Short mmCIF file of C-alpha atoms and ligand atoms in Angstrom, two decimals:
data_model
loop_
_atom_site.label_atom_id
_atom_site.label_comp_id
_atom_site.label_asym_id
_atom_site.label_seq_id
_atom_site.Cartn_x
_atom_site.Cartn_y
_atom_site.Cartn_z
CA UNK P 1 0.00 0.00 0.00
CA UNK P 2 1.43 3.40 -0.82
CA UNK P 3 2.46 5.16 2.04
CA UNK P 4 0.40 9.06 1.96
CA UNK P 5 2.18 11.87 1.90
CA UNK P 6 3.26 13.70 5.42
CA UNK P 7 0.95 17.43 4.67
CA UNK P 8 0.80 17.93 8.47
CA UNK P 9 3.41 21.10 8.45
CA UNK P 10 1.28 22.53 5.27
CA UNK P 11 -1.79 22.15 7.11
CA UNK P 12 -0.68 23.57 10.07
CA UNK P 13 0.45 26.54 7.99
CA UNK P 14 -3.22 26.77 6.14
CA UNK P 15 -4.54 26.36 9.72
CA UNK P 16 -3.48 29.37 10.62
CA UNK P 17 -3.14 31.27 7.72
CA UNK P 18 -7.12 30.87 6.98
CA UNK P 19 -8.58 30.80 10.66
CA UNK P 20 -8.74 26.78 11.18
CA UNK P 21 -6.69 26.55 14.54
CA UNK P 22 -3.96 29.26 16.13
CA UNK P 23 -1.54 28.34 18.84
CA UNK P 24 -2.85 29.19 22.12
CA UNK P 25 -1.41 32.51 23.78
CA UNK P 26 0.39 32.81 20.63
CA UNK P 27 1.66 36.80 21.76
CA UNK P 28 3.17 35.45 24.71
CA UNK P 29 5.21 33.02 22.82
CA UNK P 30 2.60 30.39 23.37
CA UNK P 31 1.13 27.49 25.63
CA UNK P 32 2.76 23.91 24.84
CA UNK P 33 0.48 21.79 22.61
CA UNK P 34 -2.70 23.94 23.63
CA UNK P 35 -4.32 25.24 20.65
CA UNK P 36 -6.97 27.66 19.69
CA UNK P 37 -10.14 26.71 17.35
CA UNK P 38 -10.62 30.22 14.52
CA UNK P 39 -13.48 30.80 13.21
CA UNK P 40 -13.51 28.28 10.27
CA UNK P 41 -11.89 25.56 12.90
CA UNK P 42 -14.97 25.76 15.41
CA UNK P 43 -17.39 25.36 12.47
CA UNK P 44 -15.94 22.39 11.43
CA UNK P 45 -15.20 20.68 14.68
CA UNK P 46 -19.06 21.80 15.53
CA UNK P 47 -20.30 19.84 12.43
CA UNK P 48 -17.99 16.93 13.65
CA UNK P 49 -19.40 17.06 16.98
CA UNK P 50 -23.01 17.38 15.74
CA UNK P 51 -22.58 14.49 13.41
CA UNK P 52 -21.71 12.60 16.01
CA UNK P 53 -24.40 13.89 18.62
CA UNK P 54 -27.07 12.93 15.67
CA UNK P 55 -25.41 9.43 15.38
CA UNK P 56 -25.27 8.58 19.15
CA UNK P 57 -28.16 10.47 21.33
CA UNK P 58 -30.90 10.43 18.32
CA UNK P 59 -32.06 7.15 18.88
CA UNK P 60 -34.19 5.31 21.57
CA UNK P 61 -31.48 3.49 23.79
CA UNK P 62 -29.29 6.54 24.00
CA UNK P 63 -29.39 9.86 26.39
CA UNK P 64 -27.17 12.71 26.49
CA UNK P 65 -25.63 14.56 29.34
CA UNK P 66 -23.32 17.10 30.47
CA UNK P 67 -21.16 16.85 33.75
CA UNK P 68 -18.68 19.22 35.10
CA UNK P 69 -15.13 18.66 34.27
CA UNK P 70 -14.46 18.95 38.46
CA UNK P 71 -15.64 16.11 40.38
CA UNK P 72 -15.37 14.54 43.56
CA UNK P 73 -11.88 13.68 44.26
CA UNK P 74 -12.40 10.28 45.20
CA UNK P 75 -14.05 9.26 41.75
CA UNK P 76 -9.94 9.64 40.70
CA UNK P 77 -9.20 6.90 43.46
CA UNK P 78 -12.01 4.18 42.22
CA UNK P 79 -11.70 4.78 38.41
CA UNK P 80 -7.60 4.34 38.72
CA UNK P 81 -6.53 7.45 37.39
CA UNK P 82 -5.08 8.61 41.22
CA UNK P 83 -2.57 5.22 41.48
CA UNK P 84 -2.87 4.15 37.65
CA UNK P 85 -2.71 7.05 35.01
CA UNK P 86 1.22 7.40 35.02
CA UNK P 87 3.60 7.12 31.78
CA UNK P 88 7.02 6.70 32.36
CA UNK P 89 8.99 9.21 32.50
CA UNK P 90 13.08 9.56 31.96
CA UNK P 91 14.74 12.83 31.86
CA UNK P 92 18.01 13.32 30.12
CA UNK P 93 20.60 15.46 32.29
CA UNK P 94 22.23 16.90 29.56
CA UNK P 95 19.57 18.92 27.65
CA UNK P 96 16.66 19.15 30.07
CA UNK P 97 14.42 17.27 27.69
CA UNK P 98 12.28 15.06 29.33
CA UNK P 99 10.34 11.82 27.22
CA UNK P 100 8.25 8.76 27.44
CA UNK P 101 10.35 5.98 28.57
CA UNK P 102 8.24 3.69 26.33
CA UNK P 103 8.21 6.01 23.17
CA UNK P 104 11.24 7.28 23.11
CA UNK P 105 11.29 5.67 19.23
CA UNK P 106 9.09 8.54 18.42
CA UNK P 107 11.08 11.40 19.80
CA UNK P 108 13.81 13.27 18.76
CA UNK P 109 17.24 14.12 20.86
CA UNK P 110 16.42 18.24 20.85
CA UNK P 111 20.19 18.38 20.58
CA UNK P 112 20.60 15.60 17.33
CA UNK P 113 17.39 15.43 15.64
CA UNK P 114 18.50 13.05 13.60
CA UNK P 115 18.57 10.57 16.86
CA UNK P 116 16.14 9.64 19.61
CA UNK P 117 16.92 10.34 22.90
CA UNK P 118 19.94 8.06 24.56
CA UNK P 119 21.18 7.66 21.38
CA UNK P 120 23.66 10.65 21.11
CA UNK P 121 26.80 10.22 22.99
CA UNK P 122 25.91 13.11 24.74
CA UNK P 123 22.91 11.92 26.09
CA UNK P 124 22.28 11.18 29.76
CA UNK P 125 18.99 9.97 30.20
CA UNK P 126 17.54 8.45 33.74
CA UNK P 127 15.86 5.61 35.47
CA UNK P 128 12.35 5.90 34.38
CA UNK P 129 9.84 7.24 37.18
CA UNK P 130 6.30 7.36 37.03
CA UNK P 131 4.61 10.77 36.11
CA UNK P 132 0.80 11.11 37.15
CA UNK P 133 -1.28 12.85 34.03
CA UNK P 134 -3.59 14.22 35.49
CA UNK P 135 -3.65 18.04 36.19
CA UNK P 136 -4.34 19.04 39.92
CA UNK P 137 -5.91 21.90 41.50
CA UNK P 138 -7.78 23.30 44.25
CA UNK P 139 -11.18 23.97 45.46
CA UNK P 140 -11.73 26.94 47.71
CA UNK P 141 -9.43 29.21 49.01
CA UNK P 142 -7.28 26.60 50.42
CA UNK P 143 -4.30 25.35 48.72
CA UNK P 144 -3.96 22.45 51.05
CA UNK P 145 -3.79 18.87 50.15
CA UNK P 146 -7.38 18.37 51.44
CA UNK P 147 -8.76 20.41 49.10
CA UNK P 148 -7.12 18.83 45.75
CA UNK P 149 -9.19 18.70 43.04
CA UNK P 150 -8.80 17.49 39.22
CA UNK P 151 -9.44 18.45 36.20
CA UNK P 152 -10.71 15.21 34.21
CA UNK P 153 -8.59 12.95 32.12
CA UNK P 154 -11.41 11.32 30.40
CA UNK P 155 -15.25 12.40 30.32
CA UNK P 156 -16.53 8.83 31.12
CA UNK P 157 -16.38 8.93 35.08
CA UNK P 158 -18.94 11.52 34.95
CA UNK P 159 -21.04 9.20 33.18
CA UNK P 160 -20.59 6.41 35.44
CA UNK P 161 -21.75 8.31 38.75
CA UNK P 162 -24.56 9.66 37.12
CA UNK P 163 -25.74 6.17 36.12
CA UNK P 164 -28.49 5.64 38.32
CA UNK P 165 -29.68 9.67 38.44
CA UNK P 166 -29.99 8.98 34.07
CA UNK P 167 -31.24 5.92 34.46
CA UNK P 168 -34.29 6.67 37.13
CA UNK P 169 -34.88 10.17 35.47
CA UNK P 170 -35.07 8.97 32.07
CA UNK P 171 -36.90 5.15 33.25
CA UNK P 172 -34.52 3.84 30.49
CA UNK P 173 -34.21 0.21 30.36
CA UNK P 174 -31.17 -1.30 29.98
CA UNK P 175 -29.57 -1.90 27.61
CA UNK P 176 -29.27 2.10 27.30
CA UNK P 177 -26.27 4.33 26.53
CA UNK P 178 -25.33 7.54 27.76
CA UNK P 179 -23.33 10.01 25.86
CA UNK P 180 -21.46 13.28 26.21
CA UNK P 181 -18.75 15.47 24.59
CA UNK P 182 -16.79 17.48 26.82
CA UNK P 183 -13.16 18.73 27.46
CA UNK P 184 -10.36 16.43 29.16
CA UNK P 185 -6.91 17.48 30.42
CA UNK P 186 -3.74 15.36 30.38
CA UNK P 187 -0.53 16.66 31.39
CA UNK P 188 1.28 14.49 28.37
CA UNK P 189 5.13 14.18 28.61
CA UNK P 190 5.57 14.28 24.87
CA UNK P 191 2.36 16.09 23.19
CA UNK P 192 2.69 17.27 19.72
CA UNK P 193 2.02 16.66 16.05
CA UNK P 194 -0.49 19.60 16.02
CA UNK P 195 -3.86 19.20 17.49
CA UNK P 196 -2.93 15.13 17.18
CA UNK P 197 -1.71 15.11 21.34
CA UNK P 198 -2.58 17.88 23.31
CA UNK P 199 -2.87 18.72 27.14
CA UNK P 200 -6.57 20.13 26.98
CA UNK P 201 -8.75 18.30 24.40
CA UNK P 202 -12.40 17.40 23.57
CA UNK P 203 -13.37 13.97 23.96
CA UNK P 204 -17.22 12.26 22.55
CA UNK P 205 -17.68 8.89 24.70
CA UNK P 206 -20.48 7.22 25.18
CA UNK P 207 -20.79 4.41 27.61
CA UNK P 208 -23.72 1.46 27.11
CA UNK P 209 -25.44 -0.50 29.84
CA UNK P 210 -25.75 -4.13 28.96
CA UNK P 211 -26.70 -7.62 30.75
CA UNK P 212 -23.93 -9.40 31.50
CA UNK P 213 -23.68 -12.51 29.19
CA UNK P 214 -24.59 -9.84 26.08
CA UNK P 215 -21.92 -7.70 26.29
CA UNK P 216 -19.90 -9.06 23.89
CA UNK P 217 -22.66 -8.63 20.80
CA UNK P 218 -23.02 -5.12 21.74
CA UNK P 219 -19.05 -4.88 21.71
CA UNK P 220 -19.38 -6.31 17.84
CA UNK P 221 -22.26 -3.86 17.06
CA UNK P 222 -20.86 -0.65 18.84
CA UNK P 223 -17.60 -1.73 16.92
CA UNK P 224 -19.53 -1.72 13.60
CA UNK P 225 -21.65 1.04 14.05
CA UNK P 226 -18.48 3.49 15.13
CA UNK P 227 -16.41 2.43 12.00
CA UNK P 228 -19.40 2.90 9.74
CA UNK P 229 -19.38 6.55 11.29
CA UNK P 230 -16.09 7.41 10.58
CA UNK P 231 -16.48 6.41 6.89
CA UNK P 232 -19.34 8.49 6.60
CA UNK P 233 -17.08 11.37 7.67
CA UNK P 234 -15.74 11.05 4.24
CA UNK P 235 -12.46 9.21 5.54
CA UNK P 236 -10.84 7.15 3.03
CA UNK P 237 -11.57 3.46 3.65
CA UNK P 238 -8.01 2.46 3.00
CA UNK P 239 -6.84 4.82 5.61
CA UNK P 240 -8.89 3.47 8.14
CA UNK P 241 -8.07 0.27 10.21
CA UNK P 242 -8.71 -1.69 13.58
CA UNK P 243 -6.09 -2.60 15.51
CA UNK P 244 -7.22 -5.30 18.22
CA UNK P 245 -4.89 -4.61 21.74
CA UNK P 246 -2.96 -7.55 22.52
CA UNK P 247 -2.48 -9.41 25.75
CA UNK P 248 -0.42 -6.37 27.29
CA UNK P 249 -1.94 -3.72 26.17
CA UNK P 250 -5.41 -4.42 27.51
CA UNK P 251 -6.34 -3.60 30.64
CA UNK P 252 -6.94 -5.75 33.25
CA UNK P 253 -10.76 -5.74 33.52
CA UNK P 254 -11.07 -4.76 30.08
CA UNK P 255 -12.58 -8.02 28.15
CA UNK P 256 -12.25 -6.55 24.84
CA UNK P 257 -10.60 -3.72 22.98
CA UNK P 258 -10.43 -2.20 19.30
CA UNK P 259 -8.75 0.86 18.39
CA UNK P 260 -9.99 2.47 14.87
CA UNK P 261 -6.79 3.76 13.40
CA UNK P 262 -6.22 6.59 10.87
CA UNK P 263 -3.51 6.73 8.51
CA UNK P 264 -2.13 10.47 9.31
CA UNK P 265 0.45 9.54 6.46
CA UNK P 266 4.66 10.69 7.11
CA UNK P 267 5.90 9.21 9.89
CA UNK P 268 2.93 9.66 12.20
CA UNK P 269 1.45 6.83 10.19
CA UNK P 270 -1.88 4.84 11.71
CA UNK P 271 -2.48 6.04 14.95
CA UNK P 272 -5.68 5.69 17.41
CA UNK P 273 -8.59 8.05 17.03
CA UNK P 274 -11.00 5.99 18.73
CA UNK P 275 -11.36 3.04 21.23
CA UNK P 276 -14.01 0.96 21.80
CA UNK P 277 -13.95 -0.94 25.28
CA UNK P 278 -15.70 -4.31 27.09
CA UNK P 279 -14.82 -2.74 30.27
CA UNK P 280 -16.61 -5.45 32.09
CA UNK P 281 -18.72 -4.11 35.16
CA UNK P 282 -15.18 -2.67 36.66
CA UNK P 283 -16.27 1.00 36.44
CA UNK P 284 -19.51 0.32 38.38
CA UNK P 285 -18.46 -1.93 40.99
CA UNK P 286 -15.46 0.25 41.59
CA UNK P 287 -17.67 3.47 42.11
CA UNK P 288 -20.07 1.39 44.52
CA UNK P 289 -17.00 0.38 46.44
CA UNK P 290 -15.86 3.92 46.76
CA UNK P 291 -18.81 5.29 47.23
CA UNK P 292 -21.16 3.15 49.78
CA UNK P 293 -24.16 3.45 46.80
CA UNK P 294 -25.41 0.36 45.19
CA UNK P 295 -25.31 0.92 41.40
CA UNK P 296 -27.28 -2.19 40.33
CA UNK P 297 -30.01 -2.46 37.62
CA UNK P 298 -33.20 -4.03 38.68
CA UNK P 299 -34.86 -5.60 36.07
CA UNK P 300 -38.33 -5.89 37.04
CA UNK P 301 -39.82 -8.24 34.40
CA UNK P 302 -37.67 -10.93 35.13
CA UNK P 303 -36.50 -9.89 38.59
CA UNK P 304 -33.42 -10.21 39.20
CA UNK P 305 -30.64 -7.54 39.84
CA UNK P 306 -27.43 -6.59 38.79
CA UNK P 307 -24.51 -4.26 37.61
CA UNK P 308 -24.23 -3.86 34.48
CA UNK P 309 -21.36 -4.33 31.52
CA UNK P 310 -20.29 -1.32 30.03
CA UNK P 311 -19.06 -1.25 26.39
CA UNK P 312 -17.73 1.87 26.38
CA UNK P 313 -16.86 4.22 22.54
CA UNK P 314 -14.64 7.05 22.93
CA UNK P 315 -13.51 9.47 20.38
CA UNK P 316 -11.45 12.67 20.01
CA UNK P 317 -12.95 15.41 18.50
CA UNK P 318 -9.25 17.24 18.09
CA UNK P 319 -7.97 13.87 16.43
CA UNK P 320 -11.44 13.73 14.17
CA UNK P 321 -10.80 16.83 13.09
CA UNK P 322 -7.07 16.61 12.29
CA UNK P 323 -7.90 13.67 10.12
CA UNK P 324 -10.42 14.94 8.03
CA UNK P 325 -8.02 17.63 7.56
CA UNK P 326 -5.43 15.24 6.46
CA UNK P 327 -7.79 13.30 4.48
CA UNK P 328 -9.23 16.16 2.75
CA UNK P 329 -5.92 18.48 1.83
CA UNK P 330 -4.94 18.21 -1.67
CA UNK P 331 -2.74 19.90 -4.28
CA UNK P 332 -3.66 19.63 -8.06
CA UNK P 333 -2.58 20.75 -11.29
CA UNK P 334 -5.59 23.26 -13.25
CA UNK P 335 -5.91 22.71 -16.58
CA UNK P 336 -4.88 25.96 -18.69
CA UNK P 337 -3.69 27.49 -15.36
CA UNK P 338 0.12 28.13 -14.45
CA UNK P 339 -0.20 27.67 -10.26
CA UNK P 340 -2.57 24.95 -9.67
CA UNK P 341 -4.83 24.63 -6.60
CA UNK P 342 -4.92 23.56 -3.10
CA UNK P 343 -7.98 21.65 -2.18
CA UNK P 344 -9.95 20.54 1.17
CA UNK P 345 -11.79 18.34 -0.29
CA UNK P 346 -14.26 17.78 3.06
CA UNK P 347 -17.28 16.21 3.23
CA UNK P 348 -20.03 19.26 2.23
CA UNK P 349 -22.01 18.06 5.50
CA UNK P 350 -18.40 18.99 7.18
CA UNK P 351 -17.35 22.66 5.34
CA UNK P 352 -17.24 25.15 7.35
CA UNK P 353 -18.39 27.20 4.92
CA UNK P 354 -21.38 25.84 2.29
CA UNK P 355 -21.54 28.14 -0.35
CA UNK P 356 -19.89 31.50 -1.46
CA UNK P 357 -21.73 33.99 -3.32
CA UNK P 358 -19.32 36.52 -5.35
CA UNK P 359 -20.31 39.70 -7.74
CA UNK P 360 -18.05 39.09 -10.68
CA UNK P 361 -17.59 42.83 -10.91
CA UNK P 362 -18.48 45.98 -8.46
CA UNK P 363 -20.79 47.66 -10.38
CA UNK P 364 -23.99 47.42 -12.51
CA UNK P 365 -25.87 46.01 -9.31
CA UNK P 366 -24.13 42.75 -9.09
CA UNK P 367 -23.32 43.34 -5.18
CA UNK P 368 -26.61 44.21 -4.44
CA UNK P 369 -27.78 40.92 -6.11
CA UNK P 370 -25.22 39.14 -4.48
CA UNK P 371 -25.90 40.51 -0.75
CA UNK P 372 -29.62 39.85 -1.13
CA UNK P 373 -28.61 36.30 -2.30
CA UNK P 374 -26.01 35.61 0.67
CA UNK P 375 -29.02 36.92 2.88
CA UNK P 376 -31.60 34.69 1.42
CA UNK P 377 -29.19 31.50 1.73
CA UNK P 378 -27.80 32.66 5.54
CA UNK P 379 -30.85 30.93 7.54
CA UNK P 380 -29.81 27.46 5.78
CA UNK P 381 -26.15 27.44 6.10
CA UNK P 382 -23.16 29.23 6.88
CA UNK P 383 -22.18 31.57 3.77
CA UNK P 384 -19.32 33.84 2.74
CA UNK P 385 -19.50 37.20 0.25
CA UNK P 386 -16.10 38.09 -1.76
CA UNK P 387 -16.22 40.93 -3.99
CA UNK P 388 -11.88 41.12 -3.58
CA UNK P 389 -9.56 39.88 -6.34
CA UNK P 390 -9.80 38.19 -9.52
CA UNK P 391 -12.98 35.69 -9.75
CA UNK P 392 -10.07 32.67 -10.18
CA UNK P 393 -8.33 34.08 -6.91
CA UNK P 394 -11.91 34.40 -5.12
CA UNK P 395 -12.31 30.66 -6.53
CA UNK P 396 -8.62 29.10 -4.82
CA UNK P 397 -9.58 31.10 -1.93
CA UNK P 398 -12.68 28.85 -1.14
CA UNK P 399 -11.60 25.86 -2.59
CA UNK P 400 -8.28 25.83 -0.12
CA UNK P 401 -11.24 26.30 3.13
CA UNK P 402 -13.21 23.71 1.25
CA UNK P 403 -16.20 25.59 0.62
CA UNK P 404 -18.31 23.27 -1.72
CA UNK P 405 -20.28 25.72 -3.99
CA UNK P 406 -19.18 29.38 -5.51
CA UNK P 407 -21.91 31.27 -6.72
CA UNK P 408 -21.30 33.96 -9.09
CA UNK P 409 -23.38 37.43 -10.11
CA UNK P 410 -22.23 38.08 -13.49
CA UNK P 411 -24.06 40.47 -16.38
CA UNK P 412 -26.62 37.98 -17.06
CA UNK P 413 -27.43 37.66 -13.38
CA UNK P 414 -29.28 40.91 -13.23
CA UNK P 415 -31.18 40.48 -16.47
CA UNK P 416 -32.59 36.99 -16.19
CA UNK P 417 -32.31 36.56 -12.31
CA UNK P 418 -29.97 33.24 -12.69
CA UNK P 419 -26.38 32.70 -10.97
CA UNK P 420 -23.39 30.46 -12.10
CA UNK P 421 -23.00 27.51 -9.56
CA UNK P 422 -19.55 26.34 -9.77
CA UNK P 423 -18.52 23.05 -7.96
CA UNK P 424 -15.40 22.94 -6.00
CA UNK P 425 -14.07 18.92 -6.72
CA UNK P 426 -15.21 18.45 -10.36
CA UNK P 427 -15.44 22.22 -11.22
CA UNK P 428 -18.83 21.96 -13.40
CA UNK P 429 -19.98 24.65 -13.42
CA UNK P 430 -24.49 25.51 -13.85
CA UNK P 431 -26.63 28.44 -14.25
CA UNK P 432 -29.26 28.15 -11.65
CA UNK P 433 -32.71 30.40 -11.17
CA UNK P 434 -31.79 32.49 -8.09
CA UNK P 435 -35.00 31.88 -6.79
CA UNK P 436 -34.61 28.03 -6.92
CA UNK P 437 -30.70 28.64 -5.67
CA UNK P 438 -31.54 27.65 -1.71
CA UNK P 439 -33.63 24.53 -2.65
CA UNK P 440 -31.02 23.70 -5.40
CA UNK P 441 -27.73 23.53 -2.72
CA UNK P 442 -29.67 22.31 -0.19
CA UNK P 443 -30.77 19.40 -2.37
CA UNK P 444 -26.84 19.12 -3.12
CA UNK P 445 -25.72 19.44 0.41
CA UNK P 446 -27.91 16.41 1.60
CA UNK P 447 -27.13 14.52 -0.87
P1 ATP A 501 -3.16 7.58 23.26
O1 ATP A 501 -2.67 6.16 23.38
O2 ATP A 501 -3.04 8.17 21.89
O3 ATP A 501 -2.61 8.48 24.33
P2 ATP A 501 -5.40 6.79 24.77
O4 ATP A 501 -5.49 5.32 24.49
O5 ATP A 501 -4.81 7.24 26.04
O6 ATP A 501 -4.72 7.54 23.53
P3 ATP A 501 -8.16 7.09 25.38
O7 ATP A 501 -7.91 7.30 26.82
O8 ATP A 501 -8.73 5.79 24.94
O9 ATP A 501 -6.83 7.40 24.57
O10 ATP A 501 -9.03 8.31 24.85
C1 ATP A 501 -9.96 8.18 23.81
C2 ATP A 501 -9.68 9.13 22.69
O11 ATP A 501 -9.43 10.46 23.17
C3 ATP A 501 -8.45 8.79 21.85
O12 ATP A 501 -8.76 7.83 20.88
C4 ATP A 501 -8.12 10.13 21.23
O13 ATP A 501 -8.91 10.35 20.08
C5 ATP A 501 -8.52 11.12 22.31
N1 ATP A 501 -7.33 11.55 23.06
C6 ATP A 501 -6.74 10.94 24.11
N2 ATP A 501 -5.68 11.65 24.54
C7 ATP A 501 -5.61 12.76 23.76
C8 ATP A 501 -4.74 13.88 23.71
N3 ATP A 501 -3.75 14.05 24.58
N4 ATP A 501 -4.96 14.83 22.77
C9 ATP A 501 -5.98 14.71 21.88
N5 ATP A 501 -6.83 13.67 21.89
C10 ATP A 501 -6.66 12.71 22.80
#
């Protein structure tokens, strides 16, 4: 299989350049591997978020929610995270850098990039210690150990201890999900590759309540079912794989684990953007340990009781984003043009922008037209006006944010009350009525 092409620096550049995604505190020199969403960036990491909102929580066996990122400090000590969520970490005495201990094949010596870490001669790198993840603060006025607090690695624990609130309020029977999307924080020793590992990030995980006994045909379906989503994203099929944790990976209540992989293409190569987890009852029984509250089921018709098996899906919205970004960016030649064209070619569903309406010249009325039609189209979708530059520079300037239709004003326009529709990926272009123009791209849009 061909290896794709490493565009991450190029999109990084285009990130910023065009309003995707800025580096966070960027006049102070920056935070490390926090990032800011521009206006074009939130749009499309809304529609990502939305798409998978509609996907998850619009169906009968699925409820939303939305818990605070600060929660009781014991949840920490029953999910794991206080004594478990550690990497290793080795620090080299020589430059300061600091690394995974188990990825150091990834990194680069800061002082011989060529290298990783330990294998300069000037490197001097530790004994591996563990490094907690998670980031601390405190509640109150206080800054005493007693009132420690912390901001959430993962969005799921507030899922669990709202199990039994859900499932009472809602009378949902299980088997029954719950899903939210919310931030998480982890203090990573080696973040980077853009938005790809962060330390503050947006995570979509939904957990599912099932009998014991079934859990392993919901794992199947949930598996299907999230896989099936991604591809409707628009990401290429051959990009996309599972890769089944082995023995060591998995963790030690978990009875079954998938990761769906993305090719990011260079070096990064396929990497996780999801997981999907048989985490066994562990989170439940570990919470009604902890806590003193039963968290059983009681199922009435056949009455019996129990806690139930959680398959659990969990997704990064930063991640999604990134690689529909790397699966859309293209370059391509233009026939009878000198400089060719950089393309996202996104998913229309996913543009942050749907259509573009340009006059093709300032005058004879055409920006009126235009304005009136960018009002008319503005309660169905998000839409840009352009009236700067050459029509062919107006055209690359969309096509490069991935805007899926141009619309054009031209001389005619004004006369017989019809616009040019030009497509961004095959470039046909079609006079349209402008009163049929909203029914037209919408038409195009859901299709
Ligand atoms: P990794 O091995 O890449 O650190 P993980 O196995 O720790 O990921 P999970 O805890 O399963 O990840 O989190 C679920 C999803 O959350 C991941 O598939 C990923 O999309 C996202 N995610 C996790 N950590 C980060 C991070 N630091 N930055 C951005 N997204 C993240």
């Amino acid at each position: 299989m061909a290896a794709h092409p490493d565009v991450m620096d190029k999109l990084v550049s285009l990130c910023k350049r065009r309003g995707f995604i800025f580096q966070s505190s960027e006049i102070y020199g920056g935070t490390g591997s926090v990032w800011d969403y521009g206006p074009l960036g939130v749009e499309l990491k809304r529609n990502i978020k939305e798409h998978w909102w509609q996907s998850m929580v619009r169906r009968d066996d699925v409820v939303g929610i939305d818990a605070a990122i600060l929660m009781h400090p014991r949840t920490w000590e029953a999910s794991g995270h206080v004594g478990g969520f550690v990497d290793p970490l080795v620090d080299c005495k020589t430059c300061k850098g600091r690394f995974r201990a188990d990825k150091l094949e990834d990194a680069r010596c800061p002082q011989k990039p060529s290298k990783q870490p330990g294998q300069h001669d000037a490197c001097q790198l530790t004994e591996p210690r563990q490094f907690n993840l998670m980031f601390k603060t405190f509640m109150g006025p206080l800054e005493e150990s007693a009132a420690t607090v912390y901001l959430r690695p993962e969005t799921a624990q507030g899922i669990f201890v709202n199990f039994l609130n859900v499932q009472q309020s809602t009378r949902q029977k299980v088997p029954f999900g719950i899903a939210q999307i919310g931030k998480a924080f982890r203090n990573e020793i080696t973040p980077g590759n853009f938005i790809f590992r962060t330390r503050e990030f947006e995570q979509m995980e939904m957990q599912f309540f099932v009998e014991p006994g079934t859990d392993m045909e919901w794992f199947e379906q949930w598996k299907a079912a999230r896989m099936a989503w991604h591809l409707g994203l628009g990401l290429s099929p051959e990009r996309l794989h599972f890769h089944q944790h082995t023995a060591q990976e998995l963790a030690h209540y978990a009875r079954a684990a998938f990761d769906v992989q993305f090719d990011f293409g260079g070096t990064l190569g396929f990497q996780e953007i999801e997981g999907i987890h048989n985490r066994s009852d562990f989170d439940l029984t570990q919470h009604q340990q902890f806590s003193g509250k039963k968290l059983e089921y009681f199922d009435q018709p056949n009455n019996k009781r129990y806690v139930p098996y959680v398959v659990e899906t969990s997704v990064g919205a930063d991640r999604v984003t990134l690689a529909t970004l790397v699966n859309a960016y293209r370059e391509e030649a233009v026939e009878g043009e000198d400089e060719g064209r950089v393309v996202l070619g996104l998913a229309p569903f996913l543009a942050p922008i749907k259509a573009a309406v340009f006059p093709l010249t300032k005058k004879d009325g055409q920006p009126e037209m235009a304005r009136r039609i960018q009002d008319d189209l503005r309660g169905a979708m998000a839409v840009d006006y352009d009236e700067t530059g050459s029509i062919g520079k107006r055209y690359r300037r969309q096509d490069e944010v991935g805007t899926p239709f141009c619309i054009t004003v031209d001389p005619q326009s004004t006369g017989d009350d019809t616009v040019t529709v030009r497509e961004r990926d095959s470039l046909a272009q079609e006079r349209v009525g402008a009163s049929q123009l909203k029914g037209y791209l919408l038409g195009k849009l859901a299709g």
